[in-house]
PDB file of N, CA and C in Angstrom:
ATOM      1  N   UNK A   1      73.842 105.983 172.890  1.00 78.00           N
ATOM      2  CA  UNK A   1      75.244 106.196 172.672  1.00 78.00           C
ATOM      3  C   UNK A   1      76.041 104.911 172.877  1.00 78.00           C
ATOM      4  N   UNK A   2      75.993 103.958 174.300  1.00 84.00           N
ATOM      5  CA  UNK A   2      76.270 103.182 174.702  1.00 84.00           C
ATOM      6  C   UNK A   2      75.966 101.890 172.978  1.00 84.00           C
ATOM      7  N   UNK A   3      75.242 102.151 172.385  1.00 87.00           N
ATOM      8  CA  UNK A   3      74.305 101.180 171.104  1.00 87.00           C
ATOM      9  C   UNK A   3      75.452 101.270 170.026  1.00 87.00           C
ATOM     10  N   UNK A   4      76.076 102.580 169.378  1.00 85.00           N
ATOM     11  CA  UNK A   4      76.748 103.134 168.626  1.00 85.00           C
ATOM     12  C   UNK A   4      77.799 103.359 169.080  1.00 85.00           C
ATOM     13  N   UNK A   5      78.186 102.707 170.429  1.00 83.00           N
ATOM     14  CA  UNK A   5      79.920 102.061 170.787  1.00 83.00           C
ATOM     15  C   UNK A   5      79.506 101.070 170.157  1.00 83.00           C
ATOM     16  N   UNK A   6      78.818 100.203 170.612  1.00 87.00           N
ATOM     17  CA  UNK A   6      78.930  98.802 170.929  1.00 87.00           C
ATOM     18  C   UNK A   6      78.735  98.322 169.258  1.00 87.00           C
ATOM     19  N   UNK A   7      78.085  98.969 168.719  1.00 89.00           N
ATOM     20  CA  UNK A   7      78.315  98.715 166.659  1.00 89.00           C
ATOM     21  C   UNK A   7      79.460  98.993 166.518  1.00 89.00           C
ATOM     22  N   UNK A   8      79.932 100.034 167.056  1.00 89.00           N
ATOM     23  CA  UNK A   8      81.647 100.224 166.329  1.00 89.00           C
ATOM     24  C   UNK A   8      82.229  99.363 166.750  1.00 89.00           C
ATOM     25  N   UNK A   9      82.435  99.039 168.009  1.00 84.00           N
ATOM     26  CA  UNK A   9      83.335  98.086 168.085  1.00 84.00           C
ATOM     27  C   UNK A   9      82.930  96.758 167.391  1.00 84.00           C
ATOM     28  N   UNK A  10      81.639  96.546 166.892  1.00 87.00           N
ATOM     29  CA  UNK A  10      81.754  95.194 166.742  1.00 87.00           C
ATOM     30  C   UNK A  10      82.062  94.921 164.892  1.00 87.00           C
ATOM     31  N   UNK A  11      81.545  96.396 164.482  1.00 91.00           N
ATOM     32  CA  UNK A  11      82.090  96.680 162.915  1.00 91.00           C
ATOM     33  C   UNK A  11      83.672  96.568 162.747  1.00 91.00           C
ATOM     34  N   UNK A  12      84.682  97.065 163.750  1.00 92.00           N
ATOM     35  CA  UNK A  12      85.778  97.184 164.656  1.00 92.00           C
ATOM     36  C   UNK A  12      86.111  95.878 164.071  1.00 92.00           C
ATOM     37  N   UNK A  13      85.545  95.240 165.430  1.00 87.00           N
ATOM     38  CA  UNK A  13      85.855  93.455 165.205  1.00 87.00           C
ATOM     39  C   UNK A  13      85.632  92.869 164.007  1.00 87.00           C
ATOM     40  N   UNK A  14      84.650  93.216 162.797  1.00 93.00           N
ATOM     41  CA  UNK A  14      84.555  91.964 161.875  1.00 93.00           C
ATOM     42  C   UNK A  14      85.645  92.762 160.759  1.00 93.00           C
ATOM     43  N   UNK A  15      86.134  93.897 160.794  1.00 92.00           N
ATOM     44  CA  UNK A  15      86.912  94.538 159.761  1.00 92.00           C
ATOM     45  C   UNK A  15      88.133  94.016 160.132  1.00 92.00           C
ATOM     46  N   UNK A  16      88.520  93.189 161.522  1.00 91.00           N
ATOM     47  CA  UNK A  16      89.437  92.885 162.067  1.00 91.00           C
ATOM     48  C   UNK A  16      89.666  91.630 161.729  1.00 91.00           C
ATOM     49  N   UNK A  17      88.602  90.667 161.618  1.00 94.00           N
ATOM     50  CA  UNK A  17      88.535  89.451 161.154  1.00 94.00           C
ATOM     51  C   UNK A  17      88.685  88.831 160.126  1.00 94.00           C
ATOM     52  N   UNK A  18      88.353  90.227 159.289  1.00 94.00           N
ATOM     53  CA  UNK A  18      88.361  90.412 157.533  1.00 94.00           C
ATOM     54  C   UNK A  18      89.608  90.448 157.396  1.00 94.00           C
ATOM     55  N   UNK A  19      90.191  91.260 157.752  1.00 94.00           N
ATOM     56  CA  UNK A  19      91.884  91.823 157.418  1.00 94.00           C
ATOM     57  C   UNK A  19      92.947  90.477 157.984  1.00 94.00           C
ATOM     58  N   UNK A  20      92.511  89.805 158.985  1.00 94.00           N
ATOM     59  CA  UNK A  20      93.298  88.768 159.464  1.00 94.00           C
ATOM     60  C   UNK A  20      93.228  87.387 158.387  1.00 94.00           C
ATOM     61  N   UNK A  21      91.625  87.480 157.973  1.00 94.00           N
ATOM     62  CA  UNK A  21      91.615  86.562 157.340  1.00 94.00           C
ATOM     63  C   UNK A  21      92.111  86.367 155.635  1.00 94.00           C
ATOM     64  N   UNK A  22      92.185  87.677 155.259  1.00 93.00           N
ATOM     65  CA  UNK A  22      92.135  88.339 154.268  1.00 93.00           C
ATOM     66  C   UNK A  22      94.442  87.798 154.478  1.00 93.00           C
ATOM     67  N   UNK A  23      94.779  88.536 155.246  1.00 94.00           N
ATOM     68  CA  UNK A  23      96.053  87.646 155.837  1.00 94.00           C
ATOM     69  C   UNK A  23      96.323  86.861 155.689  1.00 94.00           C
ATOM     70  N   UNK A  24      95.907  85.645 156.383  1.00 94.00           N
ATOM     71  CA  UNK A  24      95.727  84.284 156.361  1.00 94.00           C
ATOM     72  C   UNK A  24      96.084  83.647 155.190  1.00 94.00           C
ATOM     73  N   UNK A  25      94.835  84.261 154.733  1.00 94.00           N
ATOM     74  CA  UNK A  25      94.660  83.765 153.145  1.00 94.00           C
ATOM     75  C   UNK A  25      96.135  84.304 151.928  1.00 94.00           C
ATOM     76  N   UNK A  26      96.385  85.270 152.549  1.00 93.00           N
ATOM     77  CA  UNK A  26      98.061  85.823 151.545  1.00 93.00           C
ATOM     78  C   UNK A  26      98.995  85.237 152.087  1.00 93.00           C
ATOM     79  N   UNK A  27      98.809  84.930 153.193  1.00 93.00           N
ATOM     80  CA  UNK A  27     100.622  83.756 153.616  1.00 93.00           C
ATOM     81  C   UNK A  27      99.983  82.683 153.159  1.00 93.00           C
ATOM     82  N   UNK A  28      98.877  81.867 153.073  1.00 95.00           N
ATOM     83  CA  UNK A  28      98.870  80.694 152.546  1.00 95.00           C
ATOM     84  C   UNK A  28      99.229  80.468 151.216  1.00 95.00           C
ATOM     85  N   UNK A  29      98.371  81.324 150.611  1.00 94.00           N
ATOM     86  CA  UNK A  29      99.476  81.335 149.108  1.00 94.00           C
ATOM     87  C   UNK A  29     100.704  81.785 149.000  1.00 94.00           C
ATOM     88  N   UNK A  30     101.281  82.319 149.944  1.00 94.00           N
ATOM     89  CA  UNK A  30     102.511  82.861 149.286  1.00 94.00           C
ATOM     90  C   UNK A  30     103.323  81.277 149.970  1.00 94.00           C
ATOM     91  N   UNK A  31     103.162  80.751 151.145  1.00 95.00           N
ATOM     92  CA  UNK A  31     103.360  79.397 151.319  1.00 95.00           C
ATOM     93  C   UNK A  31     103.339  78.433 150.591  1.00 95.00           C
ATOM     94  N   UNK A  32     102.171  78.500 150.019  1.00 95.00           N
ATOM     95  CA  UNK A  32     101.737  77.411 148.658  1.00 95.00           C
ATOM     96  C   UNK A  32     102.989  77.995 147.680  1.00 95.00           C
ATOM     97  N   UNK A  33     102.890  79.143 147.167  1.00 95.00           N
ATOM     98  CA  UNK A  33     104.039  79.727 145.953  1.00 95.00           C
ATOM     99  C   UNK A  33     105.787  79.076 146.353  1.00 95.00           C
ATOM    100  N   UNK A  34     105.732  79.399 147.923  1.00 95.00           N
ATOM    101  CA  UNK A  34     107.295  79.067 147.775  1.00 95.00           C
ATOM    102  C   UNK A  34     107.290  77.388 148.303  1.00 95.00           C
ATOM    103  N   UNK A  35     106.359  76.876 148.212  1.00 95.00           N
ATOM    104  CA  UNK A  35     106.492  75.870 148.429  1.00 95.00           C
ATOM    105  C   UNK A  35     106.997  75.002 146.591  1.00 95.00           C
ATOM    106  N   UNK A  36     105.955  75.236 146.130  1.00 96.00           N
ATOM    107  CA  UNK A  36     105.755  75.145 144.558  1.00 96.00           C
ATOM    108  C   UNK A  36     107.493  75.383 144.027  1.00 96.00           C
ATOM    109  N   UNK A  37     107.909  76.982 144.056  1.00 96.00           N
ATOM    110  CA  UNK A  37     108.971  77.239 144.026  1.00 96.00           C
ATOM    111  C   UNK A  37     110.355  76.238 143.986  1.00 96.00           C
ATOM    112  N   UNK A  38     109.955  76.022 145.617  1.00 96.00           N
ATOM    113  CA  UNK A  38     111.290  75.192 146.318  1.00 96.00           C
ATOM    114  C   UNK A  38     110.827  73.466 145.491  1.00 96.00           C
ATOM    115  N   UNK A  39     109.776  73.200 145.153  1.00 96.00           N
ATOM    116  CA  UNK A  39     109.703  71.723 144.341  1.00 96.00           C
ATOM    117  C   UNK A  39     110.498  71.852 143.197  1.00 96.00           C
ATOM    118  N   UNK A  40     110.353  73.003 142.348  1.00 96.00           N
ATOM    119  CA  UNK A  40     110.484  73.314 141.196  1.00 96.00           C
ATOM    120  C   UNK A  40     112.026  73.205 140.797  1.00 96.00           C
ATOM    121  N   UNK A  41     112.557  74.474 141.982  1.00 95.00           N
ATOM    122  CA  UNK A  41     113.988  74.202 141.802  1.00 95.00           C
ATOM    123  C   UNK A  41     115.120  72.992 142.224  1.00 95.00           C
ATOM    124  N   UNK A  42     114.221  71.713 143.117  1.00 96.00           N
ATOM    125  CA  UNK A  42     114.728  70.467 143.237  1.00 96.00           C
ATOM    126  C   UNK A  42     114.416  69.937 141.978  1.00 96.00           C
ATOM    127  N   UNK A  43     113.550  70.333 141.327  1.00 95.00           N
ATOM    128  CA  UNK A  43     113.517  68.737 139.966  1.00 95.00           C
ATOM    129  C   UNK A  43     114.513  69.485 138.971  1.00 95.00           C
ATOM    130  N   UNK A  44     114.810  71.048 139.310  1.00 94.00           N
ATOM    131  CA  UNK A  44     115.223  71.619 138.250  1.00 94.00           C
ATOM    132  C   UNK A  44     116.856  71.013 138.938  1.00 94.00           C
ATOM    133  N   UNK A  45     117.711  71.006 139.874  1.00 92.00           N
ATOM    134  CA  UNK A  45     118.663  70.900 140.019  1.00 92.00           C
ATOM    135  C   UNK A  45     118.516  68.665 140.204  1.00 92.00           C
ATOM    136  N   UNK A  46     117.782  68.293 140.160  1.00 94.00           N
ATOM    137  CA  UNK A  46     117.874  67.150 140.067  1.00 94.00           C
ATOM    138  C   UNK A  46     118.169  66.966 138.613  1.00 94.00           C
ATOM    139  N   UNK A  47     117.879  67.473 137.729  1.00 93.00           N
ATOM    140  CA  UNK A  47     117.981  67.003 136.246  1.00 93.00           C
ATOM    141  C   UNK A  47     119.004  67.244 136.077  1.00 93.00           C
ATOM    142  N   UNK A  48     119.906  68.441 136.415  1.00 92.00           N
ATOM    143  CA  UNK A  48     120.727  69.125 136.207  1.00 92.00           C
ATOM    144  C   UNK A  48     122.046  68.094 136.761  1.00 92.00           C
ATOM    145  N   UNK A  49     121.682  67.222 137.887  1.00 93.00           N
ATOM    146  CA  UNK A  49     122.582  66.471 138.197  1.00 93.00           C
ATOM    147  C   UNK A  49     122.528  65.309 137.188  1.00 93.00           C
ATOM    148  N   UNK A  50     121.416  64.731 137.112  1.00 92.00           N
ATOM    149  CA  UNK A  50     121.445  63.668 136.011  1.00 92.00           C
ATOM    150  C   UNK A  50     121.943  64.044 134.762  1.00 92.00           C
ATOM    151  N   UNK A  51     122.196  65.679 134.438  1.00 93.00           N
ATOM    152  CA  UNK A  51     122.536  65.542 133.335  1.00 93.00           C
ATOM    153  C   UNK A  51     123.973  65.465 133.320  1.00 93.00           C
ATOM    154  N   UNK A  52     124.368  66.404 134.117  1.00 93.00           N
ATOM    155  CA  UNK A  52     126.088  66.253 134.715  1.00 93.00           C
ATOM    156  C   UNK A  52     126.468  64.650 134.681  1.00 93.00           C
ATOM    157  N   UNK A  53     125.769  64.288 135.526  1.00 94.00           N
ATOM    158  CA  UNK A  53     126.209  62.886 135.873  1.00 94.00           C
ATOM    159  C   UNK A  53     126.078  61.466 134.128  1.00 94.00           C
ATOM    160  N   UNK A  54     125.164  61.999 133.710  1.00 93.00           N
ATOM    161  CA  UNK A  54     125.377  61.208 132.401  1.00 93.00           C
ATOM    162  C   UNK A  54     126.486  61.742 131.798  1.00 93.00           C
ATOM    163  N   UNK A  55     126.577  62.908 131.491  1.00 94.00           N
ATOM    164  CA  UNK A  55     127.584  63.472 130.672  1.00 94.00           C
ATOM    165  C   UNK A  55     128.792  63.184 131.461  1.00 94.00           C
ATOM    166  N   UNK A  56     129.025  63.521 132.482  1.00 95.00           N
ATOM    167  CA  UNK A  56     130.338  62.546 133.221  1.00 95.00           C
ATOM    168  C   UNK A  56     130.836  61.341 132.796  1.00 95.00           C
ATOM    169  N   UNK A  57     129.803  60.277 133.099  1.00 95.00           N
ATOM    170  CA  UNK A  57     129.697  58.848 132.680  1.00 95.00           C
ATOM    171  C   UNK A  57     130.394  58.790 131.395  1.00 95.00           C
ATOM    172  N   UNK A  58     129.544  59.359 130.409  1.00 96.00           N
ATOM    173  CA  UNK A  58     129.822  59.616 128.576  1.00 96.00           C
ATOM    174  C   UNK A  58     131.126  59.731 128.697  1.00 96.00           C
ATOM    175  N   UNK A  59     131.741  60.881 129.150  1.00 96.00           N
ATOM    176  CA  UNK A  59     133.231  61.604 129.042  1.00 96.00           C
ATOM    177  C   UNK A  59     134.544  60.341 129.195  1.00 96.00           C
ATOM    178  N   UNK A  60     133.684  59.192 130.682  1.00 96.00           N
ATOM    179  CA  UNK A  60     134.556  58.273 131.185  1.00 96.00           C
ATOM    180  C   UNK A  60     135.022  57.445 130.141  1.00 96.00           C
ATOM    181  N   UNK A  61     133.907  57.161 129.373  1.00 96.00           N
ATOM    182  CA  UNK A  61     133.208  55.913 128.884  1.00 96.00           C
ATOM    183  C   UNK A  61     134.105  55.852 127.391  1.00 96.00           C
ATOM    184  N   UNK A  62     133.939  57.348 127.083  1.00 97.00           N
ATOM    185  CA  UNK A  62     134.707  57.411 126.038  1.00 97.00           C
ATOM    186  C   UNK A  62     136.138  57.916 125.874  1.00 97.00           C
ATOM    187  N   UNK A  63     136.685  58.184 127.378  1.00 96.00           N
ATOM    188  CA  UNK A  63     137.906  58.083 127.246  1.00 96.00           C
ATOM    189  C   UNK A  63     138.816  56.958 127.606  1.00 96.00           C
ATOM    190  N   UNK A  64     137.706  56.134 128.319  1.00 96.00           N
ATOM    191  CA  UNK A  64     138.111  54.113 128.286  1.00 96.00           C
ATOM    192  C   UNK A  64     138.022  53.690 127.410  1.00 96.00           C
ATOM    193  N   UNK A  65     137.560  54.155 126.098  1.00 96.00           N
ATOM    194  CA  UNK A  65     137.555  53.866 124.754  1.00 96.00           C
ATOM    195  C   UNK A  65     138.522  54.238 123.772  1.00 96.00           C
ATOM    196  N   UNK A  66     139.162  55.416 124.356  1.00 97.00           N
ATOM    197  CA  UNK A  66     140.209  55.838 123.604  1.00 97.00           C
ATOM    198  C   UNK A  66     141.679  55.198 124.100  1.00 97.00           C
ATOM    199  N   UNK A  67     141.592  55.165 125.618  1.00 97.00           N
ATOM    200  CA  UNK A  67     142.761  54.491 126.104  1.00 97.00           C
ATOM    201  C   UNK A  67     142.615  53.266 125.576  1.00 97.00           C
ATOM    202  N   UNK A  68     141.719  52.414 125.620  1.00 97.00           N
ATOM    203  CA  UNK A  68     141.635  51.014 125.166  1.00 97.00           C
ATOM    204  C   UNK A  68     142.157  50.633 123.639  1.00 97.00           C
ATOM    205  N   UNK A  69     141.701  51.972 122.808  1.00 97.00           N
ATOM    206  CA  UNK A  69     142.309  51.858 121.733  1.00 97.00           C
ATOM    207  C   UNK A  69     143.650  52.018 121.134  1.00 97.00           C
ATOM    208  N   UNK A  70     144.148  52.827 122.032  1.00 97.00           N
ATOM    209  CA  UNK A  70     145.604  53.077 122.498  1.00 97.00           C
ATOM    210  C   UNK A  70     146.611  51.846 122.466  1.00 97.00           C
ATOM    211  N   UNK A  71     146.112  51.475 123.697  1.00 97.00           N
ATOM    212  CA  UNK A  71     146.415  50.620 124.106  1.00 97.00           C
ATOM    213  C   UNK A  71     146.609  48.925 123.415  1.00 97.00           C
ATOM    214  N   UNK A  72     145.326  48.657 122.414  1.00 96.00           N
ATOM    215  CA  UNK A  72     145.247  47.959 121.272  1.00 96.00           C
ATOM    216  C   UNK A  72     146.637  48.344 120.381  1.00 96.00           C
ATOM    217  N   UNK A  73     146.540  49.862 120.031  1.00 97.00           N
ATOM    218  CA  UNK A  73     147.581  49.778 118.567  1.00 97.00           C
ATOM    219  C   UNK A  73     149.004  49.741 119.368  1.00 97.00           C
ATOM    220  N   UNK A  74     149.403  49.855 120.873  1.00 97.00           N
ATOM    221  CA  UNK A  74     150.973  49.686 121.210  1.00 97.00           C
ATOM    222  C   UNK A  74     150.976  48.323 121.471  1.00 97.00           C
ATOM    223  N   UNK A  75     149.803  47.508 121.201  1.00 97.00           N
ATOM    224  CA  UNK A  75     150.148  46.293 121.649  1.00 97.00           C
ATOM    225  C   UNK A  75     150.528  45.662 120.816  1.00 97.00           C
ATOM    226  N   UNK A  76     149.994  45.930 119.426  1.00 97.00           N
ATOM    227  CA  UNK A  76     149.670  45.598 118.206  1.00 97.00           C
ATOM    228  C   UNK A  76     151.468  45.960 117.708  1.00 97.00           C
ATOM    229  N   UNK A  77     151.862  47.293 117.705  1.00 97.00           N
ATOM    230  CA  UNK A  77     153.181  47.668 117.180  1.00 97.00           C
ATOM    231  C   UNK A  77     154.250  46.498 118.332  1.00 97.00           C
ATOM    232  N   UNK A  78     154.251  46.431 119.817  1.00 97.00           N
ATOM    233  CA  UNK A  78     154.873  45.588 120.251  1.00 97.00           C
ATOM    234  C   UNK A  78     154.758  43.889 119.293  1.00 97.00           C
ATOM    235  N   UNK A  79     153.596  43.409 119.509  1.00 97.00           N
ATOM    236  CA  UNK A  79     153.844  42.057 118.798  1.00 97.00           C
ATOM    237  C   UNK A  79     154.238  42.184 117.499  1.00 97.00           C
ATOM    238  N   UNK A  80     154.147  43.405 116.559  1.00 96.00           N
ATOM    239  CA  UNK A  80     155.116  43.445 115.534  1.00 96.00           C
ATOM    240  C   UNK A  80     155.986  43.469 115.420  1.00 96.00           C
ATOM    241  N   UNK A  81     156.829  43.979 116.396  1.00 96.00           N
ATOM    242  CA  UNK A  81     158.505  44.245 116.508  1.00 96.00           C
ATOM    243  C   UNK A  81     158.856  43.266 117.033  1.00 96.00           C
ATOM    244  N   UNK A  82     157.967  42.009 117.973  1.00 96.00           N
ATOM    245  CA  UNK A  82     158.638  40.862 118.728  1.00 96.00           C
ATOM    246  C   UNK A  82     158.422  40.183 117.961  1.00 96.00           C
ATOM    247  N   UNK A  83     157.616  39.743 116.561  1.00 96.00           N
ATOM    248  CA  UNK A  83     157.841  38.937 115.420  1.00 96.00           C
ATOM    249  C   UNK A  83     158.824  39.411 114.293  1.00 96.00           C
ATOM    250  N   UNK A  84     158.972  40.345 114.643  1.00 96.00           N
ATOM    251  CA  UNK A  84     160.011  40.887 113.535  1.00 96.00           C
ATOM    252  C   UNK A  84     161.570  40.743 114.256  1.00 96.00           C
ATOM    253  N   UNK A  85     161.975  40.464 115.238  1.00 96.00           N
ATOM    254  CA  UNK A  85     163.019  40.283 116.248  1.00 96.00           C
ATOM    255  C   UNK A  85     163.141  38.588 116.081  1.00 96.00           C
ATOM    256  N   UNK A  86     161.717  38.025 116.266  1.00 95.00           N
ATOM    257  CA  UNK A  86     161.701  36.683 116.509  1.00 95.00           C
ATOM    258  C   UNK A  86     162.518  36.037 115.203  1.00 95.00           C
ATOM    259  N   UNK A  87     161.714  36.418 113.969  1.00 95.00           N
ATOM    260  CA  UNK A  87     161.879  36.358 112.625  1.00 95.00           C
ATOM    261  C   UNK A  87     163.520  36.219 112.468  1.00 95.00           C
ATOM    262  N   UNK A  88     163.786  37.583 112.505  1.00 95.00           N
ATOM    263  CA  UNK A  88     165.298  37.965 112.572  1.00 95.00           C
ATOM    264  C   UNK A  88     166.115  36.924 113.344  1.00 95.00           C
ATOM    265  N   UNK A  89     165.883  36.327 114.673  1.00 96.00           N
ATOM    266  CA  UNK A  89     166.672  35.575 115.064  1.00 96.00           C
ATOM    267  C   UNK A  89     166.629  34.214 114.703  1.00 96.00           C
ATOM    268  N   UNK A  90     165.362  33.861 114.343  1.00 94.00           N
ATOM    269  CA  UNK A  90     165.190  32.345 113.360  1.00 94.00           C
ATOM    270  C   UNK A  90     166.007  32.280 112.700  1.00 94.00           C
ATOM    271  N   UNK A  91     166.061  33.424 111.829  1.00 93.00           N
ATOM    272  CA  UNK A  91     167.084  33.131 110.491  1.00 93.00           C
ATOM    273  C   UNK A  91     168.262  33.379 110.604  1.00 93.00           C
ATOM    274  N   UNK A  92     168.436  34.157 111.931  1.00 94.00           N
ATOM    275  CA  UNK A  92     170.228  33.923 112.182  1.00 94.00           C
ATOM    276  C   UNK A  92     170.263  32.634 112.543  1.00 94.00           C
ATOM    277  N   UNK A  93     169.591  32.031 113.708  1.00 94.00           N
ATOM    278  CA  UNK A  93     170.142  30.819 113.985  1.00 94.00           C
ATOM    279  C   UNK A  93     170.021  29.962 112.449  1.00 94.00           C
ATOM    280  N   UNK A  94     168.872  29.787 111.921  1.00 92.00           N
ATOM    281  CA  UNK A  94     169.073  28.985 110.532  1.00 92.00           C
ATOM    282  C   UNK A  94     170.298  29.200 109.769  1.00 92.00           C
ATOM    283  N   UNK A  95     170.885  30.018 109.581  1.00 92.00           N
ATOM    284  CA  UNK A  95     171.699  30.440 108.834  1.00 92.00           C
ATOM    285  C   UNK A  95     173.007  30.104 109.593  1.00 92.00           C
ATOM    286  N   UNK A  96     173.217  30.436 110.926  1.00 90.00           N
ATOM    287  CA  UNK A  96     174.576  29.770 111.777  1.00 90.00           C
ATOM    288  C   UNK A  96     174.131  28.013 111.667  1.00 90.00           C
ATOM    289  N   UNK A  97     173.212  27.599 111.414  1.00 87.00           N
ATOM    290  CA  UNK A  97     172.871  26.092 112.045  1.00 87.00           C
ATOM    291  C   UNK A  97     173.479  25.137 110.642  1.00 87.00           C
ATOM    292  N   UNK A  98     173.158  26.397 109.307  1.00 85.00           N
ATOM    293  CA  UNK A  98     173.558  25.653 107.695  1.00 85.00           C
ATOM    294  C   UNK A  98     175.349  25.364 107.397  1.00 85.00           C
ATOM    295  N   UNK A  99     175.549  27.054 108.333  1.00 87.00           N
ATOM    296  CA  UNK A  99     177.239  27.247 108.034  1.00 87.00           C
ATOM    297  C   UNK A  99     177.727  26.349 108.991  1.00 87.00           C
ATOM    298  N   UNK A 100     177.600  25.599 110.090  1.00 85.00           N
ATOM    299  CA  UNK A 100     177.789  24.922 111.093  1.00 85.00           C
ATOM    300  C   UNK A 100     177.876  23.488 110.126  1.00 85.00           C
ATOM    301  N   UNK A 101     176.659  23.166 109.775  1.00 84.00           N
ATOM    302  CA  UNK A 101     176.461  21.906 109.269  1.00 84.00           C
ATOM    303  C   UNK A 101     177.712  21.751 107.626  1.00 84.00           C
ATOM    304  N   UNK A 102     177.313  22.720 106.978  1.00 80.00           N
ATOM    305  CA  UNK A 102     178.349  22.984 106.112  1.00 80.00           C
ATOM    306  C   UNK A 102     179.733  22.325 106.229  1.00 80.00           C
ATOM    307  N   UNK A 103     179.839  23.120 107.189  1.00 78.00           N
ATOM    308  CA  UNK A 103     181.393  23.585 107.735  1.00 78.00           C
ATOM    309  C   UNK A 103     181.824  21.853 108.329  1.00 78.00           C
ATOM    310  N   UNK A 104     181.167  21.170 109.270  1.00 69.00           N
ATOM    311  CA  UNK A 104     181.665  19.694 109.479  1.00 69.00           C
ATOM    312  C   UNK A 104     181.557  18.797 108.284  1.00 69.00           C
ATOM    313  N   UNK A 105     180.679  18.910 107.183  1.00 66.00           N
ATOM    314  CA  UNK A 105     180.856  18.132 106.453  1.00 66.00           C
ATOM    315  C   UNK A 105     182.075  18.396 105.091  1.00 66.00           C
ATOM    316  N   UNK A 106     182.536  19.264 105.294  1.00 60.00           N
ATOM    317  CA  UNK A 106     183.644  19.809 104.690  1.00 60.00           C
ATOM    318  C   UNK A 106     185.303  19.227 104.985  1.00 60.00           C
TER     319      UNK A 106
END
């Protein structure tokens, strides 16, 4: 009797060893899985920043391109209107400088 404890318990024990190991072995993979997981969703939110972040850049890049161009055609309409002012006052003074000269030799 004492023979047929001592098997059970020791059948006991290796069904115990089985199941622990059998354990073991399911948190390690599920460890391995969320490990895998948690890599996965860093490269996935790493790209996700690089892509933000280029497309940011782009957005800058091309609205320093638009201001710049802006900025070109008011510069462009200013030096037109200050040659067209300049112009204008050349030829007043030319024109006071003829009636002037005119006018003393008269």
């Amino acid at each position: 009797m004492e023979e047929k404890v001592i098997e059970r318990l020791l059948e006991i024990d290796r069904k115990a060893q089985e199941v622990q190991r059998k354990r073991e072995e399911g948190l390690r993979s599920l460890e391995e899985d969320y490990k895998n997981k948690i890599r996965e969703l860093i490269e996935k939110y790493e790209r996700e920043i690089d892509e933000s972040s280029k497309k940011a850049f782009n957005e800058a890049v091309e609205e320093g391109e638009r201001e710049a161009e802006e900025i070109r055609r008011d510069t462009e309409k200013i030096l037109n209107n200050l040659e067209e002012v300049f112009s204008e006052v050349k030829d007043e003074i030319e024109r006071e400088f003829f009636l002037r000269i005119f006018k003393v030799k008269r």
